[in-house]
Short mmCIF file of C-alpha atoms in Angstrom, two decimals:
data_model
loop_
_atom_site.label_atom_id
_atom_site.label_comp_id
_atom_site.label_asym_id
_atom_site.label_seq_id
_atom_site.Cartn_x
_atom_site.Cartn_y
_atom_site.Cartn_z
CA UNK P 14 0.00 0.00 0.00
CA UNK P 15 1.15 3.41 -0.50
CA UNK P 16 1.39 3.92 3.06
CA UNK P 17 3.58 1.09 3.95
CA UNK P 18 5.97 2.32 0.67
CA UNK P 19 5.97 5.71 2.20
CA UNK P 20 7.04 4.27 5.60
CA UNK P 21 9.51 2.19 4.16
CA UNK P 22 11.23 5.14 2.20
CA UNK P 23 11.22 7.12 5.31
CA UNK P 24 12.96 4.21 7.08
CA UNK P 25 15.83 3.94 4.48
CA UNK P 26 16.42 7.45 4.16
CA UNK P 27 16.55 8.40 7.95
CA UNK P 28 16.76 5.98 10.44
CA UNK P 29 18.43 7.22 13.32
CA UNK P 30 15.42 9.72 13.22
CA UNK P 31 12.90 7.41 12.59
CA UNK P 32 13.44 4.90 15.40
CA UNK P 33 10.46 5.88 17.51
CA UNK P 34 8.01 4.75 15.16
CA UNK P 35 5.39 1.95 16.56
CA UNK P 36 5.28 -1.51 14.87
CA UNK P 37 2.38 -0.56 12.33
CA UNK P 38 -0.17 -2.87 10.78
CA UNK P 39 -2.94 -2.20 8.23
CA UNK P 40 -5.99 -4.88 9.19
CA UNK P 41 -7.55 -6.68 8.35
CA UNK P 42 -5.08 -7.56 5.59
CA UNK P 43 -1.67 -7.98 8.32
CA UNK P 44 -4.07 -9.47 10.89
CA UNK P 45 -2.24 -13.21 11.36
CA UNK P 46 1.24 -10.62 11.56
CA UNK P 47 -0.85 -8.67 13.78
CA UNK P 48 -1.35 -11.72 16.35
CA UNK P 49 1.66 -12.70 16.32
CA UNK P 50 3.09 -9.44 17.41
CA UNK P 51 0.68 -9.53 20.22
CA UNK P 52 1.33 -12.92 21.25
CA UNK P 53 5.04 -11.57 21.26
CA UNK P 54 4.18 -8.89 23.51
CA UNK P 55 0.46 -9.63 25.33
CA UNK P 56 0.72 -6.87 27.89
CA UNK P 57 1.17 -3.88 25.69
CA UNK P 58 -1.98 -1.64 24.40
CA UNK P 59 -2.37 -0.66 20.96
CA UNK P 60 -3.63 2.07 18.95
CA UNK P 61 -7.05 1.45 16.71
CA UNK P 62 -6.91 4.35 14.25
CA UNK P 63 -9.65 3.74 11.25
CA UNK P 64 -8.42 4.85 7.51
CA UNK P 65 -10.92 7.56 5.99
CA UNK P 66 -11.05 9.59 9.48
CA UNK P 67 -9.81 12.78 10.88
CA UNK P 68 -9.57 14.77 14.37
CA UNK P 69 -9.29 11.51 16.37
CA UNK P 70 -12.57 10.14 15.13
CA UNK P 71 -12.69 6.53 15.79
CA UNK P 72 -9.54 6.11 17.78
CA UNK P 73 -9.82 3.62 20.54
CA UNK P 74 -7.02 1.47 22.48
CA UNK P 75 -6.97 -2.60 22.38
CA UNK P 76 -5.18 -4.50 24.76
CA UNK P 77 -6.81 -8.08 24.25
CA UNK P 78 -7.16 -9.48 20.92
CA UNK P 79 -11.36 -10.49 21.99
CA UNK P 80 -11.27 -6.66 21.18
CA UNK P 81 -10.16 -7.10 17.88
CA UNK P 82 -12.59 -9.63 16.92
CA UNK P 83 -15.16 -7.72 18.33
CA UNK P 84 -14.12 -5.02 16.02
CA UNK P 85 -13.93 -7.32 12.89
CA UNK P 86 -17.03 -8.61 13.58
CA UNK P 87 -18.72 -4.98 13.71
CA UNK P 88 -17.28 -4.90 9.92
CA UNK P 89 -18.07 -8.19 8.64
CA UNK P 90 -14.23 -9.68 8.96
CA UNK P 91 -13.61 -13.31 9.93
CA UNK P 92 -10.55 -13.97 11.90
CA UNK P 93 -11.51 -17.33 13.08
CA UNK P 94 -8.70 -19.19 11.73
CA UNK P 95 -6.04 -16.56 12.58
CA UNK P 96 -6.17 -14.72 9.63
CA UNK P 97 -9.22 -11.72 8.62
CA UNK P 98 -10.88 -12.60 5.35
CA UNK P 99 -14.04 -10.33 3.99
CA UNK P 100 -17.00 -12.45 3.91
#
C-alpha cells in the first residue's frame, strides 16, 4: 500500500530519526502478523486508528485481541482461523 511504501522510504532514508516509530499494521489484511506481534508482547496496548477519518474520530485502544474480533465482527471480517478474510 502506499502507506507502507511511504514508511519504508522514510525508514531507508533516515533511520536514526525514525526509530520511535510503533510496529504498524494495516488490518484486516496484516491481521495473522498482527497476532503474532501480540502474542510476542500480550501486555502492551495498541492504537485502533480507522483509515478515511480525521480529528481523532474513531480512535480507541486494544489490549486483548477479543477486542479485535469484536471489532472485525462490527465490519463483517472473519478472523476465526487466525487470519481476517471479507466475507
Amino acid at each position: 500500500t502506499g502507506g507502507r511504501a511511504a514508511m519504508e522510504l522514510m525508514l531507508n532514508t533516515a533511520p536514526e530519526e525514525l526509530d520511535f516509530l510503533p510496529v504498524t499494521f494495516l488490518l484486516p489484511a496484516d491481521y495473522s502478523l498482527f497476532v503474532e506481534e501480540y502474542k510476542r508482547n500480550p501486555a502492551a496496548t495498541w492504537i485502533m486508528k480507522p483509515t478515511a477519518r480525521a480529528r481523532g474520530v474513531g480512535i480507541f485502544l486494544v489490549n486483548r485481541l477479543s477486542q479485535i474480533k469484536r471489532w472485525a465482527a462490527q465490519l463483517g471480517i472473519d478472523t476465526s482461523r487466525g487470519s481476517a478474510n471479507a466475507l
